[in-house]
XYZ file of C-alpha atoms in Angstrom:
379
model
C 98.245 -56.811 -21.639
C 102.150 -56.124 -20.817
C 101.949 -56.718 -16.980
C 105.332 -59.149 -16.996
C 107.274 -55.433 -17.372
C 104.764 -54.069 -14.742
C 101.179 -54.179 -13.654
C 99.015 -51.342 -12.299
C 98.895 -50.798 -7.702
C 95.885 -51.711 -6.922
C 94.499 -48.909 -4.943
C 94.489 -49.771 -1.566
C 98.415 -50.878 -2.040
C 98.897 -47.344 -2.248
C 96.489 -45.931 0.876
C 98.654 -48.507 2.287
C 101.859 -47.172 1.486
C 100.372 -43.307 2.150
C 99.136 -44.256 5.571
C 102.595 -45.862 5.622
C 103.886 -42.778 4.871
C 103.026 -40.348 7.313
C 102.393 -42.876 10.299
C 106.184 -44.579 9.985
C 107.901 -42.095 8.497
C 111.551 -42.915 10.733
C 113.639 -44.546 10.378
C 114.182 -48.379 11.068
C 117.757 -48.158 11.843
C 117.130 -45.032 14.376
C 116.750 -45.785 18.474
C 114.852 -43.422 18.770
C 109.981 -43.382 19.560
C 109.165 -42.523 15.392
C 112.058 -44.869 14.113
C 110.794 -48.346 16.820
C 107.758 -47.118 15.735
C 108.604 -47.836 11.818
C 110.859 -50.531 13.059
C 108.022 -52.068 13.844
C 106.149 -51.532 10.457
C 109.112 -52.836 8.546
C 109.023 -56.281 10.663
C 105.649 -56.730 11.186
C 105.447 -56.493 6.979
C 107.956 -58.346 7.013
C 106.703 -61.053 8.742
C 103.864 -60.585 6.093
C 105.818 -61.590 3.653
C 107.557 -64.525 5.089
C 104.869 -66.442 5.533
C 103.923 -65.984 2.174
C 107.515 -67.362 0.806
C 108.180 -69.781 3.359
C 110.934 -68.702 5.422
C 111.460 -67.221 8.348
C 111.506 -62.930 8.245
C 115.104 -62.676 9.353
C 116.205 -64.458 5.706
C 114.463 -61.621 3.544
C 117.022 -58.420 2.484
C 114.785 -55.590 1.427
C 115.567 -54.395 -2.090
C 115.137 -51.662 -4.804
C 113.938 -54.275 -6.608
C 114.601 -58.061 -8.058
C 117.650 -55.944 -10.175
C 119.322 -55.309 -6.827
C 118.465 -58.615 -6.033
C 119.696 -60.271 -8.860
C 122.998 -58.896 -8.311
C 123.088 -58.682 -4.347
C 122.745 -62.819 -4.432
C 125.280 -63.898 -7.793
C 127.216 -60.871 -7.069
C 127.207 -61.504 -3.267
C 127.687 -64.653 -2.929
C 131.179 -64.530 -5.276
C 133.031 -62.303 -3.730
C 132.193 -64.270 -0.100
C 133.531 -67.072 -1.684
C 136.467 -65.546 -2.949
C 137.806 -65.183 0.882
C 137.518 -68.715 1.081
C 141.261 -71.123 0.744
C 140.547 -72.781 -2.238
C 137.038 -70.330 -3.833
C 135.087 -72.011 -6.566
C 134.543 -69.816 -9.322
C 132.002 -71.335 -12.182
C 128.480 -69.896 -12.497
C 126.501 -71.380 -13.971
C 122.696 -69.464 -15.584
C 120.531 -70.795 -18.436
C 120.670 -69.113 -21.940
C 117.378 -67.735 -20.794
C 117.624 -64.934 -17.612
C 116.609 -62.150 -17.461
C 119.493 -59.357 -18.311
C 119.869 -58.755 -14.897
C 121.466 -62.300 -13.968
C 123.532 -62.044 -18.034
C 124.503 -59.025 -16.678
C 126.189 -59.547 -13.863
C 127.340 -63.013 -14.756
C 129.643 -61.262 -18.073
C 130.751 -58.600 -15.600
C 131.793 -61.401 -13.107
C 133.867 -62.430 -15.853
C 136.246 -59.415 -15.797
C 136.981 -60.397 -11.664
C 137.701 -64.405 -12.301
C 134.322 -66.373 -12.083
C 133.884 -69.406 -14.938
C 130.514 -68.910 -16.089
C 128.928 -71.179 -18.514
C 125.402 -71.072 -19.807
C 122.498 -74.462 -19.111
C 120.801 -74.866 -22.554
C 117.043 -75.035 -22.931
C 114.073 -76.386 -25.428
C 112.103 -75.529 -27.671
C 109.678 -74.632 -24.997
C 112.078 -72.842 -23.168
C 112.579 -75.701 -20.272
C 115.879 -75.902 -18.984
C 117.429 -79.331 -20.239
C 118.132 -81.387 -17.259
C 120.526 -83.820 -18.558
C 122.407 -80.374 -19.876
C 122.608 -79.426 -16.335
C 124.122 -82.284 -15.305
C 126.902 -82.836 -16.983
C 127.542 -79.369 -15.978
C 127.988 -79.352 -12.476
C 130.987 -80.563 -10.861
C 132.220 -80.012 -6.920
C 133.442 -76.985 -9.124
C 130.669 -75.325 -8.902
C 129.383 -72.313 -6.603
C 126.320 -71.144 -7.921
C 123.312 -71.925 -10.273
C 121.047 -69.163 -11.430
C 117.421 -70.074 -13.010
C 114.440 -68.137 -13.395
C 110.800 -70.121 -12.150
C 109.036 -68.603 -15.201
C 110.445 -66.649 -18.019
C 109.424 -63.140 -18.967
C 109.521 -63.654 -22.146
C 106.958 -66.553 -23.095
C 106.495 -68.764 -19.137
C 108.203 -71.416 -19.194
C 107.491 -73.036 -15.997
C 110.646 -74.610 -14.943
C 111.415 -77.164 -12.478
C 112.831 -75.589 -9.567
C 113.009 -78.393 -7.312
C 114.575 -81.208 -9.336
C 117.403 -78.628 -9.530
C 117.638 -77.696 -6.118
C 118.105 -81.315 -5.669
C 121.287 -80.989 -9.053
C 122.783 -78.572 -6.822
C 123.100 -79.962 -3.996
C 124.152 -83.282 -4.785
C 127.476 -81.409 -5.684
C 126.793 -78.785 -3.171
C 126.109 -76.003 -5.623
C 123.599 -72.786 -3.706
C 120.992 -72.542 -6.238
C 119.210 -69.302 -6.886
C 116.050 -68.159 -8.501
C 114.459 -65.003 -10.066
C 110.808 -65.704 -8.998
C 109.481 -61.986 -10.627
C 107.081 -63.323 -12.495
C 106.471 -66.752 -10.482
C 105.655 -64.555 -6.673
C 102.111 -63.222 -6.184
C 100.692 -65.887 -10.027
C 100.900 -68.838 -8.377
C 101.384 -70.336 -4.620
C 105.438 -70.323 -3.783
C 108.215 -72.077 -1.063
C 111.249 -71.258 -0.767
C 111.440 -74.674 1.578
C 109.573 -76.684 -0.717
C 112.038 -75.459 -3.638
C 114.236 -76.273 -1.312
C 116.463 -73.128 -2.668
C 118.858 -70.983 -1.077
C 118.202 -67.510 -2.878
C 115.513 -66.012 -4.349
C 114.164 -62.139 -5.849
C 110.855 -60.507 -6.130
C 110.089 -57.690 -6.933
C 106.949 -55.715 -5.496
C 105.728 -54.033 -9.036
C 105.028 -57.346 -10.841
C 101.986 -57.676 -8.277
C 100.344 -54.353 -8.167
C 102.525 -52.666 -5.973
C 104.811 -49.958 -6.108
C 108.368 -49.797 -8.524
C 111.244 -49.304 -6.258
C 111.371 -52.287 -3.394
C 112.077 -55.395 -3.491
C 113.277 -58.623 -2.004
C 115.994 -61.948 -1.609
C 115.581 -64.414 0.554
C 119.210 -65.372 1.645
C 118.784 -68.593 3.421
C 119.751 -68.497 6.857
C 123.848 -69.377 6.593
C 125.006 -68.419 2.936
C 127.605 -66.254 2.895
C 127.054 -63.008 1.315
C 129.317 -59.816 0.900
C 127.376 -56.461 1.010
C 127.098 -54.583 -2.691
C 126.210 -51.345 -1.423
C 129.047 -50.292 1.222
C 127.537 -47.134 3.984
C 125.853 -48.559 7.130
C 125.637 -52.349 7.169
C 121.985 -51.837 7.539
C 120.032 -55.006 7.112
C 122.122 -57.628 8.795
C 125.271 -56.125 7.006
C 123.587 -57.630 3.696
C 122.142 -53.970 2.561
C 123.103 -51.526 3.152
C 120.668 -48.552 3.234
C 118.305 -46.674 4.637
C 114.839 -48.647 4.225
C 111.792 -48.152 2.059
C 109.396 -48.886 5.361
C 106.375 -47.720 3.213
C 107.395 -49.458 0.443
C 107.728 -52.873 2.116
C 104.548 -52.214 3.319
C 102.949 -51.909 -0.046
C 104.732 -55.783 -1.243
C 103.727 -57.119 2.311
C 99.625 -56.179 1.065
C 100.342 -56.853 -2.434
C 101.545 -60.424 -1.904
C 98.933 -60.549 0.177
C 95.081 -59.730 -1.662
C 97.681 -61.579 -3.953
C 97.423 -64.640 -2.117
C 93.722 -63.959 -2.028
C 92.954 -64.139 -4.915
C 91.861 -67.356 -6.561
C 90.489 -65.707 -10.529
C 93.300 -67.088 -12.304
C 91.406 -69.933 -14.057
C 89.283 -66.604 -15.819
C 92.929 -65.228 -16.953
C 93.646 -68.565 -18.514
C 90.508 -67.976 -20.281
C 91.153 -64.844 -21.462
C 94.952 -65.790 -22.653
C 93.122 -68.650 -25.121
C 90.331 -66.428 -26.522
C 93.490 -63.971 -27.096
C 95.479 -66.501 -29.383
C 91.864 -67.965 -30.941
C 90.993 -64.265 -32.271
C 94.805 -64.202 -33.467
C 94.396 -67.863 -34.750
C 91.251 -67.795 -36.907
C 91.563 -63.442 -37.450
C 95.438 -62.417 -37.474
C 96.890 -66.520 -39.366
C 99.499 -67.442 -39.612
C 100.383 -66.413 -37.189
C 102.715 -69.562 -34.241
C 102.328 -70.240 -30.715
C 105.827 -69.995 -28.689
C 104.159 -70.296 -25.540
C 103.699 -73.706 -24.657
C 100.075 -74.293 -23.833
C 101.006 -76.268 -20.303
C 103.236 -75.480 -17.986
C 103.354 -72.466 -19.046
C 102.502 -68.760 -16.728
C 98.274 -68.639 -16.749
C 98.924 -64.686 -17.953
C 101.270 -64.720 -20.397
C 101.159 -65.121 -24.478
C 104.054 -65.590 -26.826
C 103.039 -64.829 -30.714
C 104.904 -64.899 -34.266
C 102.373 -63.455 -36.043
C 104.604 -64.308 -39.651
C 105.319 -62.633 -42.421
C 105.641 -59.206 -39.526
C 107.478 -57.063 -38.046
C 106.865 -56.999 -34.307
C 107.979 -53.405 -34.376
C 105.633 -52.596 -37.174
C 102.855 -54.291 -35.900
C 103.210 -52.666 -32.910
C 103.777 -48.941 -34.261
C 100.512 -49.402 -36.478
C 98.455 -50.505 -33.255
C 99.511 -48.019 -30.488
C 96.613 -48.448 -29.189
C 97.704 -52.150 -27.952
C 100.490 -52.307 -24.811
C 102.111 -55.347 -25.380
C 106.225 -56.137 -26.669
C 108.670 -58.097 -28.439
C 109.988 -58.670 -25.922
C 111.295 -57.611 -21.967
C 111.264 -54.134 -21.139
C 114.681 -54.368 -19.912
C 116.209 -55.340 -22.949
C 113.753 -53.441 -25.707
C 116.455 -50.792 -26.465
C 118.333 -53.520 -28.242
C 118.038 -53.574 -32.102
C 118.642 -57.570 -31.330
C 115.999 -60.309 -31.518
C 115.622 -61.561 -27.945
C 118.008 -63.334 -26.602
C 115.266 -66.027 -25.613
C 113.328 -66.725 -28.203
C 117.076 -67.482 -29.860
C 118.014 -70.467 -27.395
C 114.621 -71.965 -28.241
C 115.713 -72.471 -31.566
C 113.658 -69.637 -33.397
C 115.924 -68.288 -36.198
C 116.811 -64.022 -35.816
C 113.736 -63.740 -38.280
C 111.388 -65.402 -36.674
C 112.182 -64.083 -33.133
C 111.439 -60.779 -33.894
C 107.721 -62.079 -35.568
C 106.934 -62.292 -32.389
C 105.028 -60.686 -29.553
C 104.547 -60.997 -25.403
C 101.360 -60.573 -24.441
C 100.459 -60.819 -20.189
C 97.440 -60.062 -18.963
C 96.237 -59.504 -15.663
C 93.351 -60.066 -13.321
C 92.048 -56.056 -14.403
C 91.910 -57.433 -18.413
C 88.730 -57.792 -19.599
C 87.195 -59.697 -22.156
C 85.857 -56.445 -23.912
C 89.516 -56.072 -24.219
C 90.964 -59.045 -25.455
C 88.677 -58.742 -28.420
C 89.389 -55.442 -29.475
C 93.163 -55.649 -29.008
C 92.324 -59.164 -31.577
C 91.014 -56.223 -33.396
C 93.496 -54.087 -33.869
C 96.310 -56.314 -34.222
C 94.463 -57.945 -36.811
C 94.346 -54.856 -39.097
C 97.523 -53.423 -38.429
C 98.788 -57.625 -39.588
C 97.282 -57.729 -42.298
C 98.644 -53.407 -43.181
C 102.108 -54.989 -42.415
C 101.828 -57.867 -44.725
C 100.208 -55.326 -47.873
C 102.100 -53.023 -47.743
C 105.934 -55.794 -47.808
C 103.844 -57.204 -50.133
C 103.916 -54.045 -52.838
C 106.971 -53.489 -51.971
C 108.347 -57.077 -53.248
């Protein structure tokens, strides 16, 4: 129940990756026959992915994952802009972004960027009025994730894109949690840049993508060969890209998310019945079909997880779990520090079963009662 952190790779995806590693082991940048065979496999995979994104294959840059794609998008656009005679330096990001967006923006501040955050409401929805107030002709880039990884809130991407275009700002979205779970079309959304990662949709780790609309200037962040049209140097992981395309193709053909939603609701209803008092933090509507964030009142989330080690869930993003601070997402949504420390994120997949949901309810409810009773004894 921690599929927003990573997913179990599909067997057929791993098989496609292995077959490509054996048959297309050449360097796709090499001019000889073996290299060109790898290049053809890469091009075919990119065409599949472009079809699902609604873009041209030439607009896809392959990366090691969404973290690198986010860095390439934000830092790449900022650095490319600085070659202009009067460069723009203002960057807007939402207050609930993934650390790979928040921290690259923070790093750019040391290089002259003027970064501001867009507020969100109690459901984690971007405040469009706040966005429009902060937008100006000096704004270079806006970055707002499509679907939040901790609470599942879906953002009004096309409305944000329209607001950005009204002042000539570029718009980037981290669609890591969205891709493979709901339809996505970059043209319909109106985004300029989009990041995603294979391992969030039952693909392999270590491979991601950046969609870059044709004509968007971007400075290479990895130097050493001018690969991928000078956007990202390094030998492309052809087997990984083939596997990514396979995983995306399979995800797009599956339509049983209604079952996942039913299991998500079964989970919350069970916790509400057996582990009360609990509070639903994720929105009922406009939410990822697999994601549920729950507050266990008067139960520290870390203590709850320690008391239920068989249940895979998370108090926050896996990339920020090492920090002792409460979730910045929950704080931005208006929760206090104590309340934020009592929240757990559950993220299901199409492999999750009703039996697993019922087991999680039983184990977590017992653990919650134990932690509360221990707290009472201390008090």
